[in-house]
mmCIF file of C-alpha atoms in Angstrom:
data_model
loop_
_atom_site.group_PDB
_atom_site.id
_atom_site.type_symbol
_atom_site.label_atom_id
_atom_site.label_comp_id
_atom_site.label_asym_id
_atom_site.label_seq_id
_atom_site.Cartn_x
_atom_site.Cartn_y
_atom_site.Cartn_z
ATOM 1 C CA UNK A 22 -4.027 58.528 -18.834
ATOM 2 C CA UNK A 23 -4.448 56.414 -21.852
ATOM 3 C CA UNK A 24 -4.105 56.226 -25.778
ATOM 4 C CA UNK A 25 -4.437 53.824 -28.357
ATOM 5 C CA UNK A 26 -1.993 52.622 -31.203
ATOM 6 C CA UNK A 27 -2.700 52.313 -34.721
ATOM 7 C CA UNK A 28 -3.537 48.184 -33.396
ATOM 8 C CA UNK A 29 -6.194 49.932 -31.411
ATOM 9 C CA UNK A 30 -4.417 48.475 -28.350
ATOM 10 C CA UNK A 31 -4.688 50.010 -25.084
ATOM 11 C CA UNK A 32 -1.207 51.551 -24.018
ATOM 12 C CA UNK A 33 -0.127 53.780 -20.577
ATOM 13 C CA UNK A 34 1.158 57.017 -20.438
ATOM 14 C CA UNK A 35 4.763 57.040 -19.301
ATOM 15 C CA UNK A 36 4.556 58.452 -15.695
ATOM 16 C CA UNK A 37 4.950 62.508 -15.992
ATOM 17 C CA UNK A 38 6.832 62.907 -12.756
ATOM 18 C CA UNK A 39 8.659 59.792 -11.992
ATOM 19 C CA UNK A 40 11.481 61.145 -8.952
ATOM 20 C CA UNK A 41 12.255 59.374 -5.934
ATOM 21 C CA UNK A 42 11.916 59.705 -2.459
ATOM 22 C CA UNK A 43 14.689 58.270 -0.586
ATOM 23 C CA UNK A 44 16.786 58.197 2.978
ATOM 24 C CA UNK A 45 20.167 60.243 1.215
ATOM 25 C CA UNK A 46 19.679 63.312 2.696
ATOM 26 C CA UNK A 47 21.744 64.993 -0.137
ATOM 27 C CA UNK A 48 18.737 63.524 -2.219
ATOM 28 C CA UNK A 49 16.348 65.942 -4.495
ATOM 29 C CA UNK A 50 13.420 64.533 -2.468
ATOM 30 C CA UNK A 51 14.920 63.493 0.599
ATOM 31 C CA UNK A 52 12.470 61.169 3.280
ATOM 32 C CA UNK A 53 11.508 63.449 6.025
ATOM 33 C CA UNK A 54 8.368 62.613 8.516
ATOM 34 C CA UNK A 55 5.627 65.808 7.577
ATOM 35 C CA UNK A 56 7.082 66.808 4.541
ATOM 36 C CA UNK A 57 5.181 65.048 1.865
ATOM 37 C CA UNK A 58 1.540 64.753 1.811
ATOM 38 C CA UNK A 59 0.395 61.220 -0.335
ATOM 39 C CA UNK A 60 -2.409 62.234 -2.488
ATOM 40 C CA UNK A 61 -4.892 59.218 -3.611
ATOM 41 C CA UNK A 62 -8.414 58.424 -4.173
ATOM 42 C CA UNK A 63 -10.672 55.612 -2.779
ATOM 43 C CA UNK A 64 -11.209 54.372 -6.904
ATOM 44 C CA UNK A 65 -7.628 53.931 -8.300
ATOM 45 C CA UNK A 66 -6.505 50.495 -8.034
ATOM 46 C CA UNK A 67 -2.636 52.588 -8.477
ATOM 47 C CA UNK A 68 -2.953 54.715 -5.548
ATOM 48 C CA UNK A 69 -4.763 51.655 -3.261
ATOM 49 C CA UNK A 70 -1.680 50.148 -3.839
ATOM 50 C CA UNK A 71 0.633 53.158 -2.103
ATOM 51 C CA UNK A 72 -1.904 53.410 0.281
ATOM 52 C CA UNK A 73 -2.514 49.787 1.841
ATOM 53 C CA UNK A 74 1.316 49.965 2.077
ATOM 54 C CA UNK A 75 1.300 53.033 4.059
ATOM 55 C CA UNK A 76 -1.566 51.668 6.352
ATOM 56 C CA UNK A 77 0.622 48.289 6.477
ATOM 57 C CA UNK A 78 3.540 49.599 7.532
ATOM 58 C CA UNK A 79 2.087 52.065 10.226
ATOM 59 C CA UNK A 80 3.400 55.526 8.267
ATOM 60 C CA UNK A 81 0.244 57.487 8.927
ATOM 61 C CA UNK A 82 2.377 59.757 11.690
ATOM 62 C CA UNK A 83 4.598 60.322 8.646
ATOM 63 C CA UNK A 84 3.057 60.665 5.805
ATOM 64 C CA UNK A 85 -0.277 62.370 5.611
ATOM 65 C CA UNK A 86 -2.975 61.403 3.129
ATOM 66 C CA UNK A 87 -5.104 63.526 1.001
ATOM 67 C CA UNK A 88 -8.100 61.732 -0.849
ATOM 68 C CA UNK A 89 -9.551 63.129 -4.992
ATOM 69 C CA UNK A 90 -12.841 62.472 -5.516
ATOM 70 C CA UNK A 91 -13.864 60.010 -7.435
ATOM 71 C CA UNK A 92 -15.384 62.333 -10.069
ATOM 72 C CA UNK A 93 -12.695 64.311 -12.732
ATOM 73 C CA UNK A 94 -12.716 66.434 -15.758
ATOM 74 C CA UNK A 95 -9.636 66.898 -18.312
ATOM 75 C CA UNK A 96 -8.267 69.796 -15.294
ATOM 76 C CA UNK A 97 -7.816 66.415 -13.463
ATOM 77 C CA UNK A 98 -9.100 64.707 -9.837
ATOM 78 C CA UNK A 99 -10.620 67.322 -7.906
ATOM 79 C CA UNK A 100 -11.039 67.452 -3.887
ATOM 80 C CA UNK A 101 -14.402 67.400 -4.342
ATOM 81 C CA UNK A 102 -15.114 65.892 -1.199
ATOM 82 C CA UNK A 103 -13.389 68.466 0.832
ATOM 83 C CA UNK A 104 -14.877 71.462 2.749
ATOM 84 C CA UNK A 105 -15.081 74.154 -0.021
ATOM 85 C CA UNK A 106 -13.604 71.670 -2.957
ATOM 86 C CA UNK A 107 -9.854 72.346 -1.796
ATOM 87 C CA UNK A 108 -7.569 69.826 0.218
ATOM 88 C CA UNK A 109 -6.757 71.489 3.500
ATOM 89 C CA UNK A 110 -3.446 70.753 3.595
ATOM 90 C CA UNK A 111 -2.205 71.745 0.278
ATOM 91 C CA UNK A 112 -4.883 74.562 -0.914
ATOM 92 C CA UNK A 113 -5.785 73.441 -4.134
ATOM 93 C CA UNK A 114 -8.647 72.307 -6.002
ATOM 94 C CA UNK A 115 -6.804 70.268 -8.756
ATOM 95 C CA UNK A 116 -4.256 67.991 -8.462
ATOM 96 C CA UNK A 117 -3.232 69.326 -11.539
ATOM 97 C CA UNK A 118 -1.674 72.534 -9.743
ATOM 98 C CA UNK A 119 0.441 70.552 -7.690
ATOM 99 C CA UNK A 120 1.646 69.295 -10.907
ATOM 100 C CA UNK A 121 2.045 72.704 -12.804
ATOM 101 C CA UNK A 122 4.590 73.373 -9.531
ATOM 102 C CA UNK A 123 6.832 70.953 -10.439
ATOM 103 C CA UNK A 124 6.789 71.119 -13.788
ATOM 104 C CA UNK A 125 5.337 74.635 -15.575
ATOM 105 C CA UNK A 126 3.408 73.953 -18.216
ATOM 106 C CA UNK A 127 3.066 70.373 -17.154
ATOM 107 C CA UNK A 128 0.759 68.658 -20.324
ATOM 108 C CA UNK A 129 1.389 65.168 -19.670
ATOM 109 C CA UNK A 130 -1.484 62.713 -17.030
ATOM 110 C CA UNK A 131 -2.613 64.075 -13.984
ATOM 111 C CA UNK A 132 -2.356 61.030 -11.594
ATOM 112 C CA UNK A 133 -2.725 58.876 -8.565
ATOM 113 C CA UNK A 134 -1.063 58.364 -6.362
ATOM 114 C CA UNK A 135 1.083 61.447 -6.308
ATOM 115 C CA UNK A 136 3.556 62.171 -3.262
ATOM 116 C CA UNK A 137 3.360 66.252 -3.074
ATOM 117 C CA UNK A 138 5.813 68.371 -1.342
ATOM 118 C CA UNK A 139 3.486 70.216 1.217
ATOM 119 C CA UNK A 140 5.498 73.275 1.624
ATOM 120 C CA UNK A 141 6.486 74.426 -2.044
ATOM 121 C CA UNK A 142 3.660 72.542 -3.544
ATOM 122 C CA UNK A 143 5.354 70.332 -6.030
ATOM 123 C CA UNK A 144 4.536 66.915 -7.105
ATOM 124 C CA UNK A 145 7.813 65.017 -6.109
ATOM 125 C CA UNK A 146 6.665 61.969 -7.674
ATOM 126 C CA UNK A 147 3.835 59.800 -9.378
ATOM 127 C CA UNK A 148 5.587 56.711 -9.623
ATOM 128 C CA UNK A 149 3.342 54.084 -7.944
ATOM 129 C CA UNK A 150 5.781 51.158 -8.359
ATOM 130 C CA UNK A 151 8.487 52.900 -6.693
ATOM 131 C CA UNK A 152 6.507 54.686 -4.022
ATOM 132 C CA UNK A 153 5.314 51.320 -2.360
ATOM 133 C CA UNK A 154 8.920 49.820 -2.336
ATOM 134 C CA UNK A 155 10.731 53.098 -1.215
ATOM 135 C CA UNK A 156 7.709 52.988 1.497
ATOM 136 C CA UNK A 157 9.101 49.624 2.279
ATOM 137 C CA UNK A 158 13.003 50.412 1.962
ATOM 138 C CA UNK A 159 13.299 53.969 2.430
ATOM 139 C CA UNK A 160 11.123 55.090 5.006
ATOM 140 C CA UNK A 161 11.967 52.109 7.319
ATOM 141 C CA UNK A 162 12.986 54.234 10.226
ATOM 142 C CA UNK A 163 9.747 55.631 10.671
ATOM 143 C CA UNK A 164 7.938 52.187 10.237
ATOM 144 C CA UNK A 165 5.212 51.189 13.349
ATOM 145 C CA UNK A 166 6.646 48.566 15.850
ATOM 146 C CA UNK A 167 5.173 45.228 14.002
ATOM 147 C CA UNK A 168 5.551 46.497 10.498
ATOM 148 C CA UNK A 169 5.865 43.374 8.021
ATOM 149 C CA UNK A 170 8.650 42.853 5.724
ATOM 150 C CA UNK A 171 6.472 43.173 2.269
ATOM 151 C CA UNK A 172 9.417 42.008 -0.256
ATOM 152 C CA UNK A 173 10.800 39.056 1.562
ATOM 153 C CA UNK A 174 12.113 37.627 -1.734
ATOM 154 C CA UNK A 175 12.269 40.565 -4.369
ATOM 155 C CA UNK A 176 12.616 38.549 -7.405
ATOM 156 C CA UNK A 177 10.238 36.213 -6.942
ATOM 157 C CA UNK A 178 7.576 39.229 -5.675
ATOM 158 C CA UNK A 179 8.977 40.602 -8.910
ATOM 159 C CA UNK A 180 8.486 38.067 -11.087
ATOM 160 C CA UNK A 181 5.150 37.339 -10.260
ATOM 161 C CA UNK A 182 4.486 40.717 -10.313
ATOM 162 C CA UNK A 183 5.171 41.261 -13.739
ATOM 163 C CA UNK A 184 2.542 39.473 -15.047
ATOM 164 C CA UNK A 185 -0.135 40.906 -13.068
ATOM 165 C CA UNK A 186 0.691 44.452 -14.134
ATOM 166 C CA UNK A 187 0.674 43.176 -17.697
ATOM 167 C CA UNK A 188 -2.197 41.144 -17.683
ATOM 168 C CA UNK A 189 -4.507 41.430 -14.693
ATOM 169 C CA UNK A 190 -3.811 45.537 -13.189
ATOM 170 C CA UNK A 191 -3.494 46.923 -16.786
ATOM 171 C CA UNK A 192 -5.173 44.116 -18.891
ATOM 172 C CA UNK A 193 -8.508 44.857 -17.508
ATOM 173 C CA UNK A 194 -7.608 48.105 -18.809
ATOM 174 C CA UNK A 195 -6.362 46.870 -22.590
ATOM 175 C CA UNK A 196 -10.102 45.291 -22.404
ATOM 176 C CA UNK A 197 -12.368 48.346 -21.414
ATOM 177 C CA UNK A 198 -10.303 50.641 -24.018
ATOM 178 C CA UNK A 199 -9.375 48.627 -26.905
ATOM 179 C CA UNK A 200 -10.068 50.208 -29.832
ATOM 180 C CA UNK A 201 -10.570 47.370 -32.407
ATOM 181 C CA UNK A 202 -12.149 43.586 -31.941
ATOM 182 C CA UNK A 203 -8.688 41.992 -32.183
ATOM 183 C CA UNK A 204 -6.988 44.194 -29.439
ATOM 184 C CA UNK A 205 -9.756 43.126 -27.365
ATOM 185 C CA UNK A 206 -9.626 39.549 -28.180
ATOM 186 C CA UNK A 207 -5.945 39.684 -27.331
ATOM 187 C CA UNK A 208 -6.251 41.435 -23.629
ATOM 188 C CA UNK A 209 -9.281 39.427 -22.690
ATOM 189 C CA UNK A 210 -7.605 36.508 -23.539
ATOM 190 C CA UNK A 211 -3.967 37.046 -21.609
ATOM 191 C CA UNK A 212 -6.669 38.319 -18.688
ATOM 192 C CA UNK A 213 -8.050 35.380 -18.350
ATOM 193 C CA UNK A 214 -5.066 32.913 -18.722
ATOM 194 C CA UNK A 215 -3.379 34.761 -16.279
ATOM 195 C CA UNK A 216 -6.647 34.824 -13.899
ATOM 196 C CA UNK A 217 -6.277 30.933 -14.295
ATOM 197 C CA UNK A 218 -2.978 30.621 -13.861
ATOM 198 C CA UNK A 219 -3.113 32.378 -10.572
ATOM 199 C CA UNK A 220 -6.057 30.697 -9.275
ATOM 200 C CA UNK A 221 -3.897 27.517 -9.862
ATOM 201 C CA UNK A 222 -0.798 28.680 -8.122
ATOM 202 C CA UNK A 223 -3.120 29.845 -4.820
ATOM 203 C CA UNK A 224 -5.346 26.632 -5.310
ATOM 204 C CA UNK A 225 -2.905 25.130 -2.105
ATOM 205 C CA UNK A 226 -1.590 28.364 -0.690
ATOM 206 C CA UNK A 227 -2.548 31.313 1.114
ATOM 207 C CA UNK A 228 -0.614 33.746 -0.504
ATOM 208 C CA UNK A 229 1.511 34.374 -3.766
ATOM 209 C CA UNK A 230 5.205 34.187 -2.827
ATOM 210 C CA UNK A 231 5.623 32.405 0.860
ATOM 211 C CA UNK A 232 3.367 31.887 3.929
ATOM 212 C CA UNK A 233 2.830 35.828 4.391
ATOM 213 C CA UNK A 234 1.209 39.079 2.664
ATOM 214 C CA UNK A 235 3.647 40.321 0.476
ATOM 215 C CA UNK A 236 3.324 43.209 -2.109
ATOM 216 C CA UNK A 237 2.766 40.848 -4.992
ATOM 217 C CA UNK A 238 -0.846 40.238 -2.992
ATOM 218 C CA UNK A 239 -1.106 43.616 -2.454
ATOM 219 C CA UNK A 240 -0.950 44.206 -6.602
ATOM 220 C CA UNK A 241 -3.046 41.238 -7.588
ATOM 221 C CA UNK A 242 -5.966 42.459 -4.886
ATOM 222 C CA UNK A 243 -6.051 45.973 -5.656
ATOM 223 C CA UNK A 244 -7.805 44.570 -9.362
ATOM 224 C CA UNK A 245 -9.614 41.763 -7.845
ATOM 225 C CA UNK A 246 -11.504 43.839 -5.115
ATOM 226 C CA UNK A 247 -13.066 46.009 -8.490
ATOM 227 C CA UNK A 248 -13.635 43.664 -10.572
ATOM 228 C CA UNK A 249 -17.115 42.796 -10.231
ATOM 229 C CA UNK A 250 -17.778 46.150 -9.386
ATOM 230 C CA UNK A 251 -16.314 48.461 -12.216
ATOM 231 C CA UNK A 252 -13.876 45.480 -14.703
ATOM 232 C CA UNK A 253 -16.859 42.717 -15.281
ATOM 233 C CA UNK A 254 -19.322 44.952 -16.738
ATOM 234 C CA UNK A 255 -18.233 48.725 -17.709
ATOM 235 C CA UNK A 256 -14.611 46.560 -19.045
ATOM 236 C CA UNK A 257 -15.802 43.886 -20.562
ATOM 237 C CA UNK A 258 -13.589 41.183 -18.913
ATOM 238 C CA UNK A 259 -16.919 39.245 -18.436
ATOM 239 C CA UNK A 260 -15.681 35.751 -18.673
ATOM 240 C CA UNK A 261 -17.162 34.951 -14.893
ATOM 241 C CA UNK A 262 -17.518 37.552 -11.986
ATOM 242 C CA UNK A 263 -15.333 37.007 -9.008
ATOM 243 C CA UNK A 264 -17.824 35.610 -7.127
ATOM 244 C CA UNK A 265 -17.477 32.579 -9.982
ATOM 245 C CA UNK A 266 -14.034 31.820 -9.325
ATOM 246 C CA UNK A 267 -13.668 30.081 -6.091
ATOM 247 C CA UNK A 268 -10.253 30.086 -5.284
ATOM 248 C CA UNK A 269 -9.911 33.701 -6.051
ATOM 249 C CA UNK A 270 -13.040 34.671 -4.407
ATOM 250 C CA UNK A 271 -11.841 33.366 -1.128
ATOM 251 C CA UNK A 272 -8.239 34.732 -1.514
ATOM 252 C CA UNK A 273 -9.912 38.093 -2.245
ATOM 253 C CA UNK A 274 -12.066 37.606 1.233
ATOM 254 C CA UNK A 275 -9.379 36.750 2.978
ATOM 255 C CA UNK A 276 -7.118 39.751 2.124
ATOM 256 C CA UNK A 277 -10.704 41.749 1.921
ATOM 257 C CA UNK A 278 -10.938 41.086 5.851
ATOM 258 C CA UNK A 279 -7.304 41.680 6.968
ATOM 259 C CA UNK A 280 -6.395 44.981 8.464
ATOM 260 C CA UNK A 281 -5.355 47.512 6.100
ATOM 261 C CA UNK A 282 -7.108 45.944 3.081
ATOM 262 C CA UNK A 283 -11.104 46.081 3.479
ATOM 263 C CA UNK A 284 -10.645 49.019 5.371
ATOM 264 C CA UNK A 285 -9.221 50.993 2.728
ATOM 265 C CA UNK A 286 -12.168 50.820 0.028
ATOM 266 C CA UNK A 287 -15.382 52.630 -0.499
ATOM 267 C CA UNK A 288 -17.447 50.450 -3.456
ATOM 268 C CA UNK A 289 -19.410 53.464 -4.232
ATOM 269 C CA UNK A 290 -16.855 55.594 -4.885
ATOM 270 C CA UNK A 291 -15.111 52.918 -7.017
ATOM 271 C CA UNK A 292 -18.447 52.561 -9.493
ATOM 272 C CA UNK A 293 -18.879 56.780 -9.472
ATOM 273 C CA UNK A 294 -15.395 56.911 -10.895
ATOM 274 C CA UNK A 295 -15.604 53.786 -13.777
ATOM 275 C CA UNK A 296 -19.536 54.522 -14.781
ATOM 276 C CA UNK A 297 -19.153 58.611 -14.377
ATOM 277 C CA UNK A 298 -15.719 59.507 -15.479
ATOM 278 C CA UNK A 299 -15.557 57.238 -18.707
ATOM 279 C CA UNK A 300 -18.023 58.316 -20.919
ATOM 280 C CA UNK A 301 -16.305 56.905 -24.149
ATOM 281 C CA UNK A 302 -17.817 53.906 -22.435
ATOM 282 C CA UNK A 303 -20.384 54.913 -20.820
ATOM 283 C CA UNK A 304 -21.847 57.583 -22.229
ATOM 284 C CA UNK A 305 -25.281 58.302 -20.177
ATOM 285 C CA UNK A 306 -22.787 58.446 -16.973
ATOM 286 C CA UNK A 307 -25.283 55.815 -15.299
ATOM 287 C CA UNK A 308 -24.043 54.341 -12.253
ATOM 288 C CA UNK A 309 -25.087 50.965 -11.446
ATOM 289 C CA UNK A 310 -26.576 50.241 -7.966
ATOM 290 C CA UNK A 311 -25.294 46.993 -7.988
ATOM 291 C CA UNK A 312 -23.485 44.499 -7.129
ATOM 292 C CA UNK A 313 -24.325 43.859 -3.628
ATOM 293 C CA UNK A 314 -20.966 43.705 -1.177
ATOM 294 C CA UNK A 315 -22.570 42.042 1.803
ATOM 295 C CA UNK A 316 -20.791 38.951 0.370
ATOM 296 C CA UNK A 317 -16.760 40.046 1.161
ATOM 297 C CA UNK A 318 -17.578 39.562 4.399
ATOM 298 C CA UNK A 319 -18.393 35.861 4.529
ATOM 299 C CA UNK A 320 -16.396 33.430 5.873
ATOM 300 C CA UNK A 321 -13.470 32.497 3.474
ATOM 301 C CA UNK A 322 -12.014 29.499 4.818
ATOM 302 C CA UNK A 323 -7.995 30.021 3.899
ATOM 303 C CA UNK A 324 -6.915 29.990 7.059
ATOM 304 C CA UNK A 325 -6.921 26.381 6.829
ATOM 305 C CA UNK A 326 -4.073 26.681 4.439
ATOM 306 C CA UNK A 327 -2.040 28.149 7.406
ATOM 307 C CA UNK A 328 0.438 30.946 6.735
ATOM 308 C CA UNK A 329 1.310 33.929 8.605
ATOM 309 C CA UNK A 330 -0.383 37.197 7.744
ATOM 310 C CA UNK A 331 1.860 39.485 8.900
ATOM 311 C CA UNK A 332 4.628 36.870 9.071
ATOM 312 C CA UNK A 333 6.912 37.989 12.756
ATOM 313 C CA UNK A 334 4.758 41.317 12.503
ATOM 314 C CA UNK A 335 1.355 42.092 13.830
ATOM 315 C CA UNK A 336 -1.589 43.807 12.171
ATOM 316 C CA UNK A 337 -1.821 47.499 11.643
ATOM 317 C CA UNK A 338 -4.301 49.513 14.094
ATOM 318 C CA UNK A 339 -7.803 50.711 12.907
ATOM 319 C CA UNK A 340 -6.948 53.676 10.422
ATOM 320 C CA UNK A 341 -6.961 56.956 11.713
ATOM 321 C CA UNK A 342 -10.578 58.552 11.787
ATOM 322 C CA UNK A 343 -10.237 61.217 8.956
ATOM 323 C CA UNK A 344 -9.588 58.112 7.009
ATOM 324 C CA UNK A 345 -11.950 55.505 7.889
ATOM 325 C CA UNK A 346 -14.510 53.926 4.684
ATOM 326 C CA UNK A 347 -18.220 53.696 5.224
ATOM 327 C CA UNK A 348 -18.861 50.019 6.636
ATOM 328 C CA UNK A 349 -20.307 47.182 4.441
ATOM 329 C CA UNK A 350 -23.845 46.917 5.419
#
């Protein structure tokens, strides 16, 4: 997934299978409801972001949804969660066959989220950023009745979105696997300008780009939801904990207790996967019992800064029960 420079700077993989799925039905990978099977897991912040898009837009019916573990080796995530270690859809134990389909003697990162091709197997693609705006774009015919528009402005959603890859999404990761003092000093720094910067822009507004959930809020929250559980600590972007930061704490609530956010995570799969998969950081494998989440659902007060949630849409219906997250107790 990662490597480091001679800086000692963090720095992603390019994606290994980066196609498209679109509506041309002379496409490689053409959209078709029951063909593809979306393979995530309930840690990565990457595949949350495909998959609160799917719940969003209501493509359950279309797109099925296989969950990894949270626990991996260097074969890749594993279905360890499933009857008998294997997905029961697509037969396999390791994403990494799925993978070694498409591409024999595939030696680049196993990851999610990864659209697979349920009946030849393949990966079709692994390219998050395009999967949740081809969700958006592509598979509008098969959208629920209600679906929001997610990129009402796309250059503004992109704009702003840019920086939160760069700093936020990936910087907590240029902290936690830094390689020298400097490279760290660097990514905590644009972190936390950046977390300041956006606490400033949602200081007086409910949301990043206009009065609705968009998919720049959708990026930004994926990090924010983790951060006190996996980024604070086992990262190192320990400035202040979420629960410090007031504006961002209450955006995060907010989002936290909207259909087809809250209901996507599992905090105890999130820490497994940080404190048990990276032992270059945590060696031992310890996972922390803390923090306590009773506190994301506590009243958040931004509705008082108005907006729309779902802007002319309505909210998505309570995921599908193969797919439902142990409630916060």
């Amino acid at each position: 997934m990662e490597r480091e420079q001679g800086s000692g700077e963090f720095v992603r993989e390019p994606l290994g299978v980066a196609g498209r799925i679109t509506a041309e039905e002379s496409a490689p990978w053409p959209v078709a409801p029951g063909r593809y099977r979306l393979v995530g897991a309930r840690a990565c912040p990457w595949a949350n972001r495909v998959i609160i898009t799917r719940r969003l837009l209501g493509l359950e019916d279309a797109i099925s949804l296989g969950i990894a573990g949270p626990l991996h080796d260097e074969r890749s995530w594993r279905f360890h969660l499933d009857p008998g270690n294997v997905d029961p859809v697509l037969g396999i134990e390791y994403l990494r066959e799925a993978y070694e389909k498409a591409v024999p003697g595939y030696d680049d990162g196993v990851t999610v989220p990864a659209m697979v091709d349920v009946a030849s197997g393949k990966v079709a693609t692994n390219d998050y950023a395009a999967l949740e705006r081809d969700l958006s774009t592509e598979w509008r015919e098969f959208h629920r009745d209600g679906a929001p528009d997610l990129w009402p402005d796309a250059g503004e959603i992109d704009r702003i979105g840019e920086g939160i890859f760069d700093d936020v999404n990936n910087g907590v990761y240029k902290c936690g696997f830094a390689g020298t003092q400097d490279a760290y000093d660097r990514a905590y720094r644009a972190l936390w300008d950046r977390l300041d910067a956006l606490s400033g822009h949602l200081s007086d507004r409910r949301y990043l780009v206009g009065d609705t959930i968009t998919q720049a809020d959708i990026r930004l929250w994926v990090t924010l939801v983790r951060f006190d559980a996996a980024y604070h600590g086992h990262f190192k972007a320990n400035r202040h904990k979420l629960t410090e930061l007031p504006v961002l704490w209450a955006y995060a609530r907010d989002l936290f207790q909207t259909p087809g956010f809250g209901d996507t995570i599992d905090f105890e799969q999130v820490k497994q996967h940080y404190y048990g998969v990276h032992t270059s950081i945590n060696p031992t494998g310890i996972v922390p019992d803390g923090p306590d989440p009773s506190g994301w659902l506590t009243p958040h007060g931004r509705d008082e800064l108005g907006g729309r949630p779902f802007g002319d849409g309505t909210p998505p219906g309570p995921p599908p029960g193969n797919e439902r997250v142990p409630p916060l107790t």
